[in-house]
Coordinates of C-alpha atoms in Angstrom, one line a residue:
Chain P
M18 CA -5.1 -16.3 28.4
K19 CA -7.5 -15.5 25.6
D20 CA -7.2 -18.1 22.9
Y21 CA -6.4 -15.8 20.0
I22 CA -3.6 -14.1 22.0
K23 CA -2.0 -17.4 22.7
H24 CA -1.9 -18.0 18.9
I25 CA -0.1 -14.8 18.1
N26 CA 3.3 -16.0 17.2
K27 CA 6.2 -14.1 18.9
D28 CA 8.5 -14.8 15.9
F29 CA 6.3 -12.6 13.7
E30 CA 5.6 -9.9 16.3
S31 CA 8.0 -7.3 14.8
R32 CA 6.9 -5.1 12.0
A33 CA 10.0 -6.0 10.1
R34 CA 9.2 -9.8 10.3
L35 CA 5.5 -9.2 9.4
G36 CA 6.8 -7.3 6.4
I37 CA 9.3 -9.9 5.3
M38 CA 6.8 -12.7 5.6
S39 CA 4.2 -10.7 3.7
V40 CA 6.6 -10.1 0.9
L41 CA 7.4 -13.8 0.8
M42 CA 3.8 -14.8 0.6
V43 CA 3.4 -12.8 -2.6
T44 CA 6.7 -13.5 -4.3
E45 CA 8.1 -17.0 -4.4
S46 CA 11.7 -15.9 -4.1
V47 CA 13.2 -12.5 -3.3
N48 CA 16.7 -11.2 -2.9
F49 CA 18.2 -9.2 -0.1
S50 CA 18.2 -5.8 -1.9
Y51 CA 14.6 -6.2 -2.8
L52 CA 13.6 -6.8 0.8
K53 CA 15.8 -4.0 2.0
E54 CA 14.2 -1.6 -0.4
A55 CA 10.6 -2.8 0.2
L56 CA 10.9 -2.6 4.0
Q57 CA 13.3 0.3 4.3
L58 CA 15.6 -1.5 6.7
T59 CA 19.3 -1.3 7.3
D60 CA 21.5 -4.2 6.2
G61 CA 22.1 -5.2 9.8
N62 CA 18.6 -5.0 10.9
L63 CA 17.3 -6.9 7.9
S64 CA 20.0 -9.6 8.3
S65 CA 19.2 -10.1 11.9
H66 CA 15.4 -10.6 11.3
L67 CA 16.1 -12.9 8.3
R68 CA 18.4 -15.0 10.5
T69 CA 15.7 -15.3 13.2
L70 CA 13.2 -16.4 10.6
E71 CA 15.6 -18.9 9.1
E72 CA 16.5 -20.4 12.5
A73 CA 12.8 -20.8 13.2
G74 CA 12.6 -22.8 10.0
Y75 CA 10.2 -20.3 8.4
L76 CA 12.4 -19.4 5.4
Q77 CA 15.2 -20.8 3.4
V78 CA 18.2 -19.1 2.0
E79 CA 19.8 -19.7 -1.4
K80 CA 23.2 -18.3 -2.3
Q81 CA 24.2 -18.2 -5.9
F82 CA 26.2 -16.2 -8.4
I83 CA 24.5 -14.1 -11.0
G84 CA 27.5 -13.7 -13.4
R85 CA 30.3 -13.0 -11.0
K86 CA 28.0 -11.3 -8.5
P87 CA 26.9 -13.2 -5.4
S88 CA 23.2 -13.0 -4.7
T89 CA 21.3 -14.3 -1.8
S90 CA 17.6 -15.1 -2.1
Y91 CA 15.0 -16.0 0.3
Q92 CA 11.8 -18.0 0.2
A93 CA 9.2 -19.1 2.7
T94 CA 9.2 -22.7 3.7
K95 CA 5.9 -24.7 3.9
Q96 CA 6.3 -24.5 7.7
G97 CA 6.7 -20.7 7.5
T98 CA 3.7 -20.3 5.2
T99 CA 1.5 -22.3 7.6
A100 CA 2.8 -20.5 10.7
F101 CA 2.4 -17.1 9.2
K102 CA -1.2 -17.9 8.1
N103 CA -2.0 -19.1 11.7
H104 CA -0.5 -15.8 13.0
L105 CA -2.6 -13.7 10.7
D106 CA -5.7 -15.7 11.7
A107 CA -5.0 -15.0 15.4
L108 CA -4.5 -11.3 14.6
E109 CA -7.8 -11.3 12.6
R110 CA -9.6 -12.8 15.6
L111 CA -8.1 -10.1 17.9
I112 CA -9.3 -7.4 15.4
L113 CA -12.8 -8.9 15.1
T114 CA -13.1 -9.1 18.9
N115 CA -12.1 -5.5 19.2
K116 CA -14.4 -4.4 16.5
N117 CA -17.4 -6.2 18.0
Q118 CA -17.0 -4.0 21.1
D119 CA -17.5 -0.7 19.2
Chain Y
M13 CA 7.7 0.8 2.4
K14 CA 4.3 -0.5 2.0
D15 CA 1.8 1.9 3.5
Y16 CA 0.1 -0.5 5.9
I17 CA 3.4 -1.7 7.2
K18 CA 4.4 1.9 8.0
H19 CA 1.3 2.3 10.1
I20 CA 1.9 -0.8 12.2
N21 CA 2.7 0.8 15.6
K22 CA 5.9 -0.5 17.2
D23 CA 4.5 0.3 20.6
F24 CA 1.8 -2.4 20.1
E25 CA 4.0 -5.0 18.4
S26 CA 4.4 -7.3 21.3
R27 CA 1.7 -9.9 22.1
A28 CA 1.6 -8.7 25.7
R29 CA 0.8 -5.1 24.7
L30 CA -1.7 -6.2 22.1
G31 CA -3.3 -8.1 24.9
I32 CA -3.3 -5.2 27.4
M33 CA -4.8 -2.8 24.9
S34 CA -7.4 -5.4 23.8
V35 CA -8.5 -5.8 27.4
L36 CA -8.6 -2.0 27.9
M37 CA -10.8 -1.6 24.8
V38 CA -13.4 -3.9 26.4
T39 CA -13.2 -2.8 30.0
E40 CA -13.1 0.8 31.0
S41 CA -10.7 0.3 33.9
V42 CA -8.9 -2.8 35.1
N43 CA -6.6 -3.6 37.9
F44 CA -3.1 -5.2 37.8
S45 CA -4.2 -8.6 39.0
Y46 CA -6.9 -8.9 36.4
L47 CA -4.5 -8.1 33.6
K48 CA -1.9 -10.5 35.1
E49 CA -4.5 -13.3 35.1
A50 CA -6.0 -12.5 31.7
L51 CA -2.6 -12.3 30.0
Q52 CA -0.7 -14.9 32.0
L53 CA 2.3 -12.6 32.5
T54 CA 4.7 -12.3 35.4
D55 CA 4.5 -9.2 37.6
G56 CA 7.8 -7.9 36.2
N57 CA 6.9 -8.5 32.6
L58 CA 3.4 -7.0 32.9
S59 CA 4.8 -3.9 34.8
S60 CA 7.3 -3.3 32.2
H61 CA 4.8 -3.4 29.3
L62 CA 2.4 -1.2 31.3
R63 CA 5.1 1.4 31.9
T64 CA 6.0 1.5 28.2
L65 CA 2.3 2.1 27.3
E66 CA 1.9 4.7 30.0
E67 CA 5.1 6.6 28.9
A68 CA 3.7 6.6 25.3
G69 CA 0.6 8.3 26.7
Y70 CA -1.6 5.3 25.8
L71 CA -2.9 4.5 29.2
Q72 CA -3.3 6.2 32.5
V73 CA -2.7 4.8 35.9
E74 CA -4.8 5.3 39.0
K75 CA -3.6 4.3 42.5
Q76 CA -6.1 4.1 45.3
F77 CA -6.9 2.2 48.4
I78 CA -9.7 -0.3 48.6
G79 CA -10.2 -0.5 52.4
R80 CA -6.6 -0.7 53.5
K81 CA -5.4 -2.5 50.4
P82 CA -3.6 -0.5 47.7
S83 CA -5.0 -1.1 44.2
T84 CA -3.6 0.1 40.9
S85 CA -6.0 0.4 38.0
Y86 CA -5.4 1.2 34.3
Q87 CA -7.5 2.7 31.6
A88 CA -6.8 3.6 28.0
T89 CA -6.4 7.2 27.2
K90 CA -8.2 8.8 24.2
Q91 CA -4.8 8.9 22.4
G92 CA -4.3 5.2 23.2
T93 CA -7.7 4.2 21.9
T94 CA -7.1 6.0 18.7
A95 CA -3.6 4.7 18.2
F96 CA -4.6 1.2 18.9
K97 CA -7.5 1.4 16.4
N98 CA -5.1 2.7 13.8
H99 CA -2.7 -0.2 14.6
L100 CA -5.5 -2.7 14.2
D101 CA -6.5 -1.1 10.9
A102 CA -3.0 -1.4 9.6
L103 CA -2.9 -5.1 10.6
E104 CA -6.2 -5.6 8.9
R105 CA -4.9 -4.2 5.7
L106 CA -1.8 -6.5 6.0
I107 CA -4.1 -9.5 6.5
L108 CA -6.4 -8.5 3.6
T109 CA -3.4 -8.0 1.3
N110 CA -2.1 -11.5 2.2
K111 CA -5.6 -13.1 1.8
N112 CA -6.0 -11.6 -1.7
Q113 CA -2.9 -13.5 -2.8
D114 CA -4.3 -16.9 -2.0

């Protein structure tokens, strides 16, 4: 298999997860509603992608109360940041390889 | 939703389909065994991804006999080439956006 394809991380394949990780690279900590709005996902869909990323160790979840309102926020772990950067590098190599064939 | 995320094409999300389209950008026509070897996929897995891409109109299939041996070959359609380039452009924007935040 071509090297760059092997380094494309299946955990980040979906558009939703690419989006979640992109947001978390920019913002240290975001809450559920922010992600939902930014990525235009349903609650169920977003929850499921967040759970996958959490289980892979790529993000951590913090539950707290703001006043009496529960709020859940998410931030990328160091492992998640590194893995996502490697994924983007692999995608970049794939793009460059394709461009060089134009 | 961020514009570049909206343009990421769900049909090309999976690593296998990224790989298939990449190979078809480089080589005008390839046969099943070549793809299988290049992408290290099982017959079933490769067939299923090829079918999805064919149904989306992104590749066309040609069945012929080489001597007495049947051979199936695949090539990207014009639509497939355009769609894949747009997908790579969207990924490139996502990468650039992430890099600029370093």
